[in-house]
mmCIF file of C-alpha atoms and ligand atoms in Angstrom:
data_model
loop_
_atom_site.group_PDB
_atom_site.id
_atom_site.type_symbol
_atom_site.label_atom_id
_atom_site.label_comp_id
_atom_site.label_asym_id
_atom_site.label_seq_id
_atom_site.Cartn_x
_atom_site.Cartn_y
_atom_site.Cartn_z
ATOM 1 C CA UNK Y 85 -13.010 -11.365 -4.962
ATOM 2 C CA UNK Y 86 -11.422 -13.933 -2.788
ATOM 3 C CA UNK Y 87 -8.390 -16.010 -3.694
ATOM 4 C CA UNK Y 88 -7.691 -19.347 -2.028
ATOM 5 C CA UNK Y 89 -4.193 -20.406 -1.648
ATOM 6 C CA UNK Y 90 -3.789 -24.053 -2.447
ATOM 7 C CA UNK Y 91 -1.321 -25.839 0.059
ATOM 8 C CA UNK Y 92 -0.068 -28.919 -1.591
ATOM 9 C CA UNK Y 93 -0.649 -32.144 0.026
ATOM 10 C CA UNK Y 94 2.177 -34.390 1.165
ATOM 11 C CA UNK Y 95 1.390 -36.707 -1.880
ATOM 12 C CA UNK Y 96 1.396 -33.800 -4.322
ATOM 13 C CA UNK Y 97 4.517 -32.535 -2.823
ATOM 14 C CA UNK Y 98 6.292 -35.997 -3.065
ATOM 15 C CA UNK Y 99 5.159 -36.468 -6.513
ATOM 16 C CA UNK Y 100 6.468 -32.869 -7.656
ATOM 17 C CA UNK Y 101 9.776 -33.705 -5.728
ATOM 18 C CA UNK Y 102 10.239 -36.871 -7.964
ATOM 19 C CA UNK Y 103 9.025 -35.187 -11.028
ATOM 20 C CA UNK Y 104 11.460 -32.410 -10.701
ATOM 21 C CA UNK Y 105 14.459 -34.384 -9.465
ATOM 22 C CA UNK Y 106 17.666 -33.668 -11.427
ATOM 23 C CA UNK Y 107 18.207 -37.475 -11.802
ATOM 24 C CA UNK Y 108 16.050 -40.294 -13.109
ATOM 25 C CA UNK Y 109 13.721 -42.123 -10.674
ATOM 26 C CA UNK Y 110 12.272 -45.509 -11.258
ATOM 27 C CA UNK Y 111 10.403 -47.367 -8.727
ATOM 28 C CA UNK Y 112 10.131 -51.227 -9.356
ATOM 29 C CA UNK Y 113 7.784 -53.583 -7.505
ATOM 30 C CA UNK Y 114 8.786 -57.033 -6.553
ATOM 31 C CA UNK Y 115 7.970 -58.449 -9.976
ATOM 32 C CA UNK Y 116 10.176 -55.744 -11.574
ATOM 33 C CA UNK Y 117 7.283 -53.794 -12.856
ATOM 34 C CA UNK Y 118 7.621 -50.018 -12.839
ATOM 35 C CA UNK Y 119 5.495 -48.361 -10.103
ATOM 36 C CA UNK Y 120 6.785 -45.001 -11.003
ATOM 37 C CA UNK Y 121 9.019 -43.519 -13.733
ATOM 38 C CA UNK Y 122 9.850 -39.771 -13.726
ATOM 39 C CA UNK Y 123 10.557 -37.467 -16.644
ATOM 40 C CA UNK Y 124 14.442 -37.678 -16.300
ATOM 41 C CA UNK Y 125 14.284 -41.414 -16.716
ATOM 42 C CA UNK Y 126 12.609 -40.959 -20.011
ATOM 43 C CA UNK Y 127 15.240 -38.251 -21.151
ATOM 44 C CA UNK Y 128 17.998 -40.816 -20.209
ATOM 45 C CA UNK Y 129 16.478 -43.179 -22.814
ATOM 46 C CA UNK Y 130 15.337 -45.855 -20.266
ATOM 47 C CA UNK Y 131 11.640 -45.357 -20.581
ATOM 48 C CA UNK Y 132 8.895 -44.533 -22.970
ATOM 49 C CA UNK Y 133 5.275 -43.539 -22.022
ATOM 50 C CA UNK Y 134 5.984 -44.734 -18.352
ATOM 51 C CA UNK Y 135 7.261 -48.024 -19.406
ATOM 52 C CA UNK Y 136 10.680 -49.251 -19.233
ATOM 53 C CA UNK Y 137 12.457 -49.904 -22.588
ATOM 54 C CA UNK Y 138 12.479 -53.576 -22.855
ATOM 55 C CA UNK Y 139 16.225 -53.739 -23.762
ATOM 56 C CA UNK Y 140 17.106 -52.335 -20.432
ATOM 57 C CA UNK Y 141 14.365 -53.672 -18.150
ATOM 58 C CA UNK Y 142 16.089 -56.961 -17.255
ATOM 59 C CA UNK Y 143 19.271 -55.100 -16.219
ATOM 60 C CA UNK Y 144 17.280 -52.718 -14.089
ATOM 61 C CA UNK Y 145 15.186 -55.482 -12.552
ATOM 62 C CA UNK Y 146 18.359 -57.497 -11.765
ATOM 63 C CA UNK Y 147 19.898 -54.546 -9.897
ATOM 64 C CA UNK Y 148 16.626 -53.936 -8.046
ATOM 65 C CA UNK Y 149 16.200 -57.548 -7.102
ATOM 66 C CA UNK Y 150 19.820 -57.656 -5.696
ATOM 67 C CA UNK Y 151 19.153 -54.436 -3.598
ATOM 68 C CA UNK Y 152 15.847 -55.987 -2.380
ATOM 69 C CA UNK Y 153 17.597 -59.202 -1.630
ATOM 70 C CA UNK Y 154 20.382 -57.693 0.348
ATOM 71 C CA UNK Y 155 17.987 -55.072 1.749
ATOM 72 C CA UNK Y 156 20.445 -52.237 1.062
ATOM 73 C CA UNK Y 157 21.661 -49.605 -1.342
ATOM 74 C CA UNK Y 158 23.621 -50.953 -4.413
ATOM 75 C CA UNK Y 159 25.486 -49.108 -7.151
ATOM 76 C CA UNK Y 160 25.542 -50.356 -10.678
ATOM 77 C CA UNK Y 161 25.471 -48.897 -14.292
ATOM 78 C CA UNK Y 162 24.047 -49.614 -17.665
ATOM 79 C CA UNK Y 163 24.865 -48.683 -21.203
ATOM 80 C CA UNK Y 164 22.170 -46.777 -23.079
ATOM 81 C CA UNK Y 165 21.959 -46.027 -26.831
ATOM 82 C CA UNK Y 166 20.103 -42.783 -27.209
ATOM 83 C CA UNK Y 167 19.991 -41.038 -30.653
ATOM 84 C CA UNK Y 168 23.171 -42.480 -31.919
ATOM 85 C CA UNK Y 169 25.017 -41.739 -28.690
ATOM 86 C CA UNK Y 170 26.077 -44.031 -26.015
ATOM 87 C CA UNK Y 171 25.310 -42.974 -22.574
ATOM 88 C CA UNK Y 172 26.923 -44.630 -19.389
ATOM 89 C CA UNK Y 173 23.986 -44.385 -16.798
ATOM 90 C CA UNK Y 174 24.942 -44.742 -13.213
ATOM 91 C CA UNK Y 175 22.376 -46.381 -11.048
ATOM 92 C CA UNK Y 176 21.895 -46.241 -7.127
ATOM 93 C CA UNK Y 177 19.358 -48.787 -6.081
ATOM 94 C CA UNK Y 178 17.660 -48.445 -2.637
ATOM 95 C CA UNK Y 179 15.397 -51.020 -1.227
ATOM 96 C CA UNK Y 180 12.191 -49.326 0.370
ATOM 97 C CA UNK Y 181 10.976 -51.583 3.286
ATOM 98 C CA UNK Y 182 7.240 -51.227 3.344
ATOM 99 C CA UNK Y 183 5.976 -54.542 4.751
ATOM 100 C CA UNK Y 184 7.341 -57.694 6.061
ATOM 101 C CA UNK Y 185 7.154 -59.572 2.777
ATOM 102 C CA UNK Y 186 10.631 -59.195 1.332
ATOM 103 C CA UNK Y 187 9.681 -60.120 -2.157
ATOM 104 C CA UNK Y 188 7.294 -57.250 -2.597
ATOM 105 C CA UNK Y 189 9.442 -54.436 -1.310
ATOM 106 C CA UNK Y 190 9.771 -51.786 -3.924
ATOM 107 C CA UNK Y 191 12.996 -50.655 -4.890
ATOM 108 C CA UNK Y 192 13.847 -47.184 -6.084
ATOM 109 C CA UNK Y 193 16.592 -46.575 -8.795
ATOM 110 C CA UNK Y 194 18.152 -43.214 -8.915
ATOM 111 C CA UNK Y 195 19.720 -42.668 -12.308
ATOM 112 C CA UNK Y 196 22.299 -40.225 -13.699
ATOM 113 C CA UNK Y 197 24.333 -39.598 -16.679
ATOM 114 C CA UNK Y 198 27.930 -40.688 -15.870
ATOM 115 C CA UNK Y 199 29.148 -40.385 -19.481
ATOM 116 C CA UNK Y 200 31.421 -37.210 -18.887
ATOM 117 C CA UNK Y 201 32.715 -38.541 -15.764
ATOM 118 C CA UNK Y 202 33.659 -41.936 -17.403
ATOM 119 C CA UNK Y 203 35.312 -40.026 -20.296
ATOM 120 C CA UNK Y 204 37.203 -37.833 -17.964
ATOM 121 C CA UNK Y 205 38.228 -40.871 -15.908
ATOM 122 C CA UNK Y 206 39.500 -42.717 -19.115
ATOM 123 C CA UNK Y 207 41.266 -39.526 -20.287
ATOM 124 C CA UNK Y 208 43.086 -39.312 -17.063
ATOM 125 C CA UNK Y 209 44.044 -43.036 -17.190
ATOM 126 C CA UNK Y 210 45.386 -42.567 -20.705
ATOM 127 C CA UNK Y 211 47.376 -39.551 -19.690
ATOM 128 C CA UNK Y 212 48.902 -41.219 -16.778
ATOM 129 C CA UNK Y 213 49.860 -44.298 -19.046
ATOM 130 C CA UNK Y 214 51.238 -41.979 -21.483
ATOM 131 C CA UNK Y 215 53.243 -39.919 -18.949
ATOM 132 C CA UNK Y 216 54.492 -43.193 -17.420
ATOM 133 C CA UNK Y 217 55.585 -44.545 -20.789
ATOM 134 C CA UNK Y 218 57.193 -41.198 -21.770
ATOM 135 C CA UNK Y 219 59.299 -41.022 -18.516
ATOM 136 C CA UNK Y 220 60.271 -44.709 -18.787
ATOM 137 C CA UNK Y 221 61.957 -44.405 -22.069
ATOM 138 C CA UNK Y 222 64.521 -41.702 -20.908
ATOM 139 C CA UNK Y 223 65.009 -43.364 -17.566
ATOM 140 C CA UNK Y 224 65.832 -46.726 -19.400
ATOM 141 C CA UNK Y 225 68.294 -44.661 -21.643
ATOM 142 C CA UNK Y 226 69.976 -43.187 -18.651
ATOM 143 C CA UNK Y 227 70.400 -46.602 -17.002
ATOM 144 C CA UNK Y 228 71.993 -48.025 -20.195
ATOM 145 C CA UNK Y 229 74.069 -45.076 -20.833
ATOM 146 C CA UNK Y 230 75.464 -45.034 -17.283
ATOM 147 C CA UNK Y 231 76.325 -48.784 -17.486
ATOM 148 C CA UNK Y 232 78.083 -47.994 -20.686
ATOM 149 C CA UNK Y 233 80.002 -45.193 -19.075
ATOM 150 C CA UNK Y 234 81.094 -47.327 -15.941
ATOM 151 C CA UNK Y 235 82.453 -49.937 -18.412
ATOM 152 C CA UNK Y 236 84.541 -47.465 -20.208
ATOM 153 C CA UNK Y 237 86.083 -45.373 -17.423
ATOM 154 C CA UNK Y 238 89.579 -45.989 -18.611
ATOM 155 C CA UNK Y 239 88.827 -44.191 -21.898
ATOM 156 C CA UNK Y 240 88.379 -40.381 -21.429
ATOM 157 C CA UNK Y 241 86.766 -39.894 -24.806
ATOM 158 C CA UNK Y 242 84.100 -42.633 -24.162
ATOM 159 C CA UNK Y 243 83.379 -41.062 -20.452
ATOM 160 C CA UNK Y 244 82.910 -37.710 -22.379
ATOM 161 C CA UNK Y 245 80.620 -39.230 -24.971
ATOM 162 C CA UNK Y 246 78.420 -41.125 -22.694
ATOM 163 C CA UNK Y 247 78.620 -38.307 -20.141
ATOM 164 C CA UNK Y 248 77.104 -35.873 -22.553
ATOM 165 C CA UNK Y 249 74.340 -38.339 -23.680
ATOM 166 C CA UNK Y 250 73.269 -38.784 -19.997
ATOM 167 C CA UNK Y 251 73.269 -35.031 -19.550
ATOM 168 C CA UNK Y 252 71.183 -34.377 -22.600
ATOM 169 C CA UNK Y 253 68.550 -37.211 -21.592
ATOM 170 C CA UNK Y 254 68.552 -35.789 -18.058
ATOM 171 C CA UNK Y 255 67.955 -32.271 -19.243
ATOM 172 C CA UNK Y 256 65.130 -33.479 -21.534
ATOM 173 C CA UNK Y 257 63.527 -35.320 -18.575
ATOM 174 C CA UNK Y 258 63.688 -32.166 -16.581
ATOM 175 C CA UNK Y 259 62.069 -30.237 -19.493
ATOM 176 C CA UNK Y 260 59.396 -32.681 -19.773
ATOM 177 C CA UNK Y 261 58.524 -32.693 -16.082
ATOM 178 C CA UNK Y 262 58.440 -28.692 -16.129
ATOM 179 C CA UNK Y 263 56.116 -28.915 -19.163
ATOM 180 C CA UNK Y 264 53.777 -31.513 -17.502
ATOM 181 C CA UNK Y 265 53.564 -29.225 -14.483
ATOM 182 C CA UNK Y 266 52.584 -26.230 -16.513
ATOM 183 C CA UNK Y 267 50.104 -28.197 -18.455
ATOM 184 C CA UNK Y 268 48.460 -29.403 -15.188
ATOM 185 C CA UNK Y 269 48.299 -25.841 -13.902
ATOM 186 C CA UNK Y 270 46.842 -24.559 -17.113
ATOM 187 C CA UNK Y 271 44.218 -27.380 -17.271
ATOM 188 C CA UNK Y 272 43.229 -26.693 -13.596
ATOM 189 C CA UNK Y 273 43.213 -23.040 -13.668
ATOM 190 C CA UNK Y 274 39.534 -21.594 -13.630
ATOM 191 C CA UNK Y 275 41.101 -18.172 -14.393
ATOM 192 C CA UNK Y 276 44.531 -16.882 -14.974
ATOM 193 C CA UNK Y 277 46.114 -15.345 -11.956
ATOM 194 C CA UNK Y 278 48.259 -12.576 -13.666
ATOM 195 C CA UNK Y 279 46.159 -10.887 -15.957
ATOM 196 C CA UNK Y 280 47.384 -7.440 -17.340
ATOM 197 C CA UNK Y 281 47.656 -5.341 -20.481
ATOM 198 C CA UNK Y 282 50.231 -6.931 -22.542
ATOM 199 C CA UNK Y 283 52.078 -5.395 -25.593
ATOM 200 C CA UNK Y 284 52.193 -7.739 -28.500
ATOM 201 C CA UNK Y 285 55.397 -6.539 -29.953
ATOM 202 C CA UNK Y 286 56.936 -6.872 -26.493
ATOM 203 C CA UNK Y 287 56.224 -10.421 -25.957
ATOM 204 C CA UNK Y 288 57.194 -11.258 -29.522
ATOM 205 C CA UNK Y 289 60.631 -9.666 -28.802
ATOM 206 C CA UNK Y 290 60.818 -11.606 -25.364
ATOM 207 C CA UNK Y 291 59.971 -14.876 -27.007
ATOM 208 C CA UNK Y 292 62.531 -14.385 -29.686
ATOM 209 C CA UNK Y 293 65.252 -13.437 -27.035
ATOM 210 C CA UNK Y 294 64.259 -16.741 -25.225
ATOM 211 C CA UNK Y 295 65.294 -18.596 -28.502
ATOM 212 C CA UNK Y 296 68.236 -16.663 -29.734
ATOM 213 C CA UNK Y 297 70.914 -18.905 -28.420
ATOM 214 C CA UNK Y 298 69.402 -22.150 -29.846
ATOM 215 C CA UNK Y 299 68.806 -20.267 -33.134
ATOM 216 C CA UNK Y 300 72.452 -19.196 -33.309
ATOM 217 C CA UNK Y 301 73.694 -22.674 -32.497
ATOM 218 C CA UNK Y 302 71.400 -24.068 -35.319
ATOM 219 C CA UNK Y 303 72.439 -21.164 -37.654
ATOM 220 C CA UNK Y 304 68.884 -19.986 -38.137
ATOM 221 C CA UNK Y 305 67.889 -16.303 -38.437
ATOM 222 C CA UNK Y 306 64.978 -15.059 -36.130
ATOM 223 C CA UNK Y 307 62.984 -12.241 -37.452
ATOM 224 C CA UNK Y 308 60.615 -10.078 -35.320
ATOM 225 C CA UNK Y 309 60.448 -6.736 -33.596
ATOM 226 C CA UNK Y 310 62.793 -4.528 -31.783
ATOM 227 C CA UNK Y 311 61.657 -4.569 -27.966
ATOM 228 C CA UNK Y 312 59.085 -1.857 -27.210
ATOM 229 C CA UNK Y 313 56.058 -1.866 -25.141
ATOM 230 C CA UNK Y 314 53.668 -0.333 -27.754
ATOM 231 C CA UNK Y 315 50.343 -1.305 -29.215
ATOM 232 C CA UNK Y 316 48.565 -3.323 -30.136
ATOM 233 C CA UNK Y 317 47.628 -4.908 -26.557
ATOM 234 C CA UNK Y 318 45.898 -7.932 -25.328
ATOM 235 C CA UNK Y 319 44.496 -8.840 -22.052
ATOM 236 C CA UNK Y 320 46.606 -11.773 -20.729
ATOM 237 C CA UNK Y 321 49.023 -13.568 -18.480
ATOM 238 C CA UNK Y 322 52.338 -12.067 -19.921
ATOM 239 C CA UNK Y 323 54.483 -15.042 -18.784
ATOM 240 C CA UNK Y 324 52.253 -17.542 -20.246
ATOM 241 C CA UNK Y 325 51.866 -15.718 -23.615
ATOM 242 C CA UNK Y 326 55.673 -15.413 -23.956
ATOM 243 C CA UNK Y 327 55.977 -19.185 -23.128
ATOM 244 C CA UNK Y 328 53.454 -20.185 -25.769
ATOM 245 C CA UNK Y 329 55.194 -17.905 -28.502
ATOM 246 C CA UNK Y 330 58.525 -19.289 -27.517
ATOM 247 C CA UNK Y 331 57.397 -22.830 -27.939
ATOM 248 C CA UNK Y 332 56.177 -21.951 -31.555
ATOM 249 C CA UNK Y 333 59.447 -20.206 -32.472
ATOM 250 C CA UNK Y 334 61.491 -23.110 -30.838
ATOM 251 C CA UNK Y 335 59.615 -25.612 -33.130
ATOM 252 C CA UNK Y 336 60.252 -23.353 -35.997
ATOM 253 C CA UNK Y 337 64.100 -23.646 -35.230
ATOM 254 C CA UNK Y 338 63.929 -27.405 -34.489
ATOM 255 C CA UNK Y 339 62.106 -28.345 -37.743
ATOM 256 C CA UNK Y 340 63.967 -26.232 -40.140
ATOM 257 C CA UNK Y 341 67.258 -26.573 -42.073
ATOM 258 C CA UNK Y 342 70.213 -24.545 -41.339
ATOM 259 C CA UNK Y 343 70.503 -20.993 -42.709
ATOM 260 C CA UNK Y 344 66.680 -20.680 -43.001
ATOM 261 C CA UNK Y 345 64.535 -17.943 -41.246
ATOM 262 C CA UNK Y 346 61.817 -17.964 -38.708
ATOM 263 C CA UNK Y 347 59.534 -14.925 -38.716
ATOM 264 C CA UNK Y 348 57.279 -13.739 -36.029
ATOM 265 C CA UNK Y 349 54.753 -10.967 -37.173
ATOM 266 C CA UNK Y 350 51.182 -9.842 -36.093
ATOM 267 C CA UNK Y 351 48.119 -8.663 -37.958
ATOM 268 C CA UNK Y 352 45.098 -6.867 -36.347
ATOM 269 C CA UNK Y 353 41.545 -7.641 -37.234
ATOM 270 C CA UNK Y 354 38.356 -5.820 -36.298
ATOM 271 C CA UNK Y 355 36.035 -8.748 -36.925
ATOM 272 C CA UNK Y 356 37.770 -11.967 -36.656
ATOM 273 C CA UNK Y 357 35.531 -14.991 -37.597
ATOM 274 C CA UNK Y 358 37.835 -17.235 -35.522
ATOM 275 C CA UNK Y 359 36.527 -15.445 -32.369
ATOM 276 C CA UNK Y 360 33.008 -15.137 -33.294
ATOM 277 C CA UNK Y 361 33.536 -11.640 -34.787
ATOM 278 C CA UNK Y 362 35.388 -10.263 -32.134
ATOM 279 C CA UNK Y 363 38.410 -8.007 -32.738
ATOM 280 C CA UNK Y 364 41.774 -9.885 -32.598
ATOM 281 C CA UNK Y 365 45.411 -9.714 -32.687
ATOM 282 C CA UNK Y 366 46.859 -12.606 -34.770
ATOM 283 C CA UNK Y 367 50.473 -13.515 -33.911
ATOM 284 C CA UNK Y 368 52.014 -15.588 -36.738
ATOM 285 C CA UNK Y 369 55.222 -17.716 -36.674
ATOM 286 C CA UNK Y 370 56.392 -18.750 -39.928
ATOM 287 C CA UNK Y 371 59.172 -21.274 -40.891
ATOM 288 C CA UNK Y 372 60.541 -22.563 -44.059
ATOM 289 C CA UNK Y 373 61.198 -25.993 -42.556
ATOM 290 C CA UNK Y 374 60.017 -29.716 -43.046
ATOM 291 C CA UNK Y 375 56.408 -28.875 -42.861
ATOM 292 C CA UNK Y 376 53.492 -31.045 -41.563
ATOM 293 C CA UNK Y 377 51.357 -33.367 -43.648
ATOM 294 C CA UNK Y 378 47.695 -32.600 -43.859
ATOM 295 C CA UNK Y 379 46.579 -35.677 -41.933
ATOM 296 C CA UNK Y 380 48.896 -34.732 -39.099
ATOM 297 C CA UNK Y 381 47.966 -31.184 -38.857
ATOM 298 C CA UNK Y 382 45.154 -31.479 -36.434
ATOM 299 C CA UNK Y 383 46.963 -33.912 -34.249
ATOM 300 C CA UNK Y 384 50.024 -31.994 -33.509
ATOM 301 C CA UNK Y 385 48.202 -30.001 -30.580
ATOM 302 C CA UNK Y 386 47.625 -33.499 -28.824
ATOM 303 C CA UNK Y 387 49.759 -34.234 -25.878
ATOM 304 C CA UNK Y 388 52.719 -36.375 -26.790
ATOM 305 C CA UNK Y 389 51.893 -36.565 -30.367
ATOM 306 C CA UNK Y 390 55.032 -36.471 -32.582
ATOM 307 C CA UNK Y 391 55.154 -36.951 -36.377
ATOM 308 C CA UNK Y 392 58.567 -38.209 -35.969
ATOM 309 C CA UNK Y 393 59.611 -39.501 -32.613
ATOM 310 C CA UNK Y 394 63.200 -39.976 -33.337
ATOM 311 C CA UNK Y 395 63.666 -36.269 -34.728
ATOM 312 C CA UNK Y 396 61.680 -34.729 -31.882
ATOM 313 C CA UNK Y 397 63.847 -36.645 -29.337
ATOM 314 C CA UNK Y 398 67.130 -35.609 -31.068
ATOM 315 C CA UNK Y 399 66.076 -31.824 -30.668
ATOM 316 C CA UNK Y 400 65.127 -32.490 -27.002
ATOM 317 C CA UNK Y 401 61.465 -32.448 -27.817
ATOM 318 C CA UNK Y 402 58.825 -33.732 -25.478
ATOM 319 C CA UNK Y 403 55.594 -33.608 -27.661
ATOM 320 C CA UNK Y 404 54.084 -31.266 -25.161
ATOM 321 C CA UNK Y 405 55.098 -27.846 -26.518
ATOM 322 C CA UNK Y 406 51.961 -27.302 -28.726
ATOM 323 C CA UNK Y 407 49.644 -28.733 -26.172
ATOM 324 C CA UNK Y 408 50.817 -26.113 -23.928
ATOM 325 C CA UNK Y 409 50.287 -23.356 -26.673
ATOM 326 C CA UNK Y 410 46.697 -24.698 -27.215
ATOM 327 C CA UNK Y 411 45.770 -24.382 -23.540
ATOM 328 C CA UNK Y 412 47.378 -20.966 -23.238
ATOM 329 C CA UNK Y 413 45.311 -19.843 -26.159
ATOM 330 C CA UNK Y 414 42.023 -21.428 -24.725
ATOM 331 C CA UNK Y 415 42.821 -19.811 -21.369
ATOM 332 C CA UNK Y 416 42.797 -16.451 -23.053
ATOM 333 C CA UNK Y 417 39.665 -17.098 -25.002
ATOM 334 C CA UNK Y 418 41.778 -17.435 -28.120
ATOM 335 C CA UNK Y 419 42.842 -20.205 -30.603
ATOM 336 C CA UNK Y 420 45.819 -21.501 -32.322
ATOM 337 C CA UNK Y 421 45.846 -22.725 -35.807
ATOM 338 C CA UNK Y 422 48.359 -24.285 -38.318
ATOM 339 C CA UNK Y 423 48.873 -23.936 -42.068
ATOM 340 C CA UNK Y 424 51.522 -26.178 -43.495
ATOM 341 C CA UNK Y 425 52.809 -27.678 -46.622
ATOM 342 C CA UNK Y 426 55.095 -30.778 -46.385
ATOM 343 C CA UNK Y 427 58.635 -29.880 -47.407
ATOM 344 C CA UNK Y 428 57.847 -26.060 -47.586
ATOM 345 C CA UNK Y 429 57.239 -24.855 -44.205
ATOM 346 C CA UNK Y 430 54.604 -23.993 -41.693
ATOM 347 C CA UNK Y 431 52.756 -20.996 -40.253
ATOM 348 C CA UNK Y 432 51.418 -21.322 -36.528
ATOM 349 C CA UNK Y 433 48.945 -18.594 -35.640
ATOM 350 C CA UNK Y 434 48.070 -17.555 -32.071
ATOM 351 C CA UNK Y 435 44.792 -15.763 -32.216
ATOM 352 C CA UNK Y 436 43.875 -13.642 -29.149
ATOM 353 C CA UNK Y 437 41.043 -11.156 -28.355
ATOM 354 C CA UNK Y 438 42.350 -7.654 -28.971
ATOM 355 C CA UNK Y 439 41.961 -5.290 -26.066
ATOM 356 C CA UNK Y 440 39.334 -2.457 -26.849
ATOM 357 C CA UNK Y 441 41.038 1.008 -27.193
ATOM 358 C CA UNK Y 442 39.428 2.399 -24.036
ATOM 359 C CA UNK Y 443 40.663 -0.346 -21.995
ATOM 360 C CA UNK Y 444 44.090 0.214 -23.394
ATOM 361 C CA UNK Y 445 46.463 2.196 -21.198
ATOM 362 C CA UNK Y 446 47.674 5.485 -22.943
ATOM 363 C CA UNK Y 447 51.335 6.035 -23.562
ATOM 364 C CA UNK Y 448 54.085 3.584 -22.803
ATOM 365 C CA UNK Y 449 53.795 1.269 -19.845
ATOM 366 C CA UNK Y 450 55.676 2.054 -16.790
HETATM 367 P P1 ADP P 677 58.002 -31.462 -29.678
HETATM 368 O O1 ADP P 677 58.568 -31.352 -28.378
HETATM 369 O O2 ADP P 677 57.981 -33.022 -30.306
HETATM 370 O O3 ADP P 677 58.396 -30.514 -30.766
HETATM 371 P P2 ADP P 677 55.409 -30.157 -29.934
HETATM 372 O O4 ADP P 677 54.169 -30.357 -29.198
HETATM 373 O O5 ADP P 677 55.986 -28.769 -29.815
HETATM 374 O O6 ADP P 677 56.318 -31.226 -29.526
HETATM 375 O O7 ADP P 677 55.128 -30.498 -31.582
HETATM 376 C C1 ADP P 677 54.428 -31.817 -31.759
HETATM 377 C C2 ADP P 677 54.915 -32.312 -33.244
HETATM 378 O O8 ADP P 677 54.435 -31.395 -34.142
HETATM 379 C C3 ADP P 677 56.314 -32.272 -33.334
HETATM 380 O O9 ADP P 677 57.155 -33.451 -32.750
HETATM 381 C C4 ADP P 677 56.498 -32.153 -34.808
HETATM 382 O O10 ADP P 677 56.326 -33.441 -35.417
HETATM 383 C C5 ADP P 677 55.355 -31.296 -35.314
HETATM 384 N N1 ADP P 677 55.685 -29.938 -35.354
HETATM 385 C C6 ADP P 677 55.562 -28.854 -34.346
HETATM 386 N N2 ADP P 677 56.023 -27.763 -35.012
HETATM 387 C C7 ADP P 677 56.465 -27.972 -36.204
HETATM 388 C C8 ADP P 677 57.006 -27.169 -37.216
HETATM 389 N N3 ADP P 677 57.166 -25.804 -37.124
HETATM 390 N N4 ADP P 677 57.370 -27.826 -38.535
HETATM 391 C C9 ADP P 677 57.265 -29.067 -38.585
HETATM 392 N N5 ADP P 677 56.701 -29.921 -37.667
HETATM 393 C C10 ADP P 677 56.261 -29.371 -36.487
#
């Protein structure tokens, strides 16, 4: 038996390269008729059966004719509706000179789905606009307060009054800037740098300790665990997990009346549906405060979302605390959920994958 190896011809090779290109390819002649349309261009919703979809044909021919006229490469875009979704398709049009008659030069259009890039750009623009707005407000307040202070320098009680307000606003701004920095680190992080075995009762005790002073000032009782480095364990960045829990406890304090309690506890689950059936540790922070109406519950994890801006501001809130918790949970392959009833109180639950027993260090940590 003899087998012959078929070496592809240049034409076959070129055709295969175009067919398998990771982007759409459309070649248009001088009249705007398609000479070639590859599979990806069909998938992007610009062509059917080798023909351009009429709704987009004019736009594509327009870009092609500009590229032909200017004898160069041009960038453009076209909005495509495909299966109820709107795609932003980016186009790079390149004029292919093949003879001296400019009108007949074919133009090749390279097409790619730029929807995700566009979405991210617009999210980034929104974020920058939000940050600028959120920082402008306290800066404006500082300017007004310092003017007021300068006008009343002969009255020591006014100086104290405005001085304290200035101090509070400045601290809040500092806080917001720190939180923005942690958020951007969390968002940029591909993997967490300081992963280790982390004892759940230990991080609960640490998060409570961080909030003890403000709880005492607000006359609120924090309930949790005595500090010990025992089981259960999760695999994570201790610092970030303590920050996330401390944010939840701090909210419990800020949104509860004096003399109420904020309780932090945990439960262990062998099959947690929230984590696709994996074993988990759920850490619950329960308060008996103002609660959150159903319609707001999903939104509280958004950056800068606050049910009541004035109340949040008066407690030094920035609207970033829960966004940080959500990112910490996500970076640990976990989740955060809320159950709440208006006027009754809230329970926030941080769900984390539990460390399997064989990966758990035996005996107390050193
Ligand atoms: P903030 O700095 O404003 O507290 P967060 O991101 O921590 O920002 O929370 C966002 C908003 O969610 C708060 O402004 C508040 O309206 C609501 N919220 C958060 N935690 C609680 C809670 N335990 N009880 C009632 N409302 C809460």
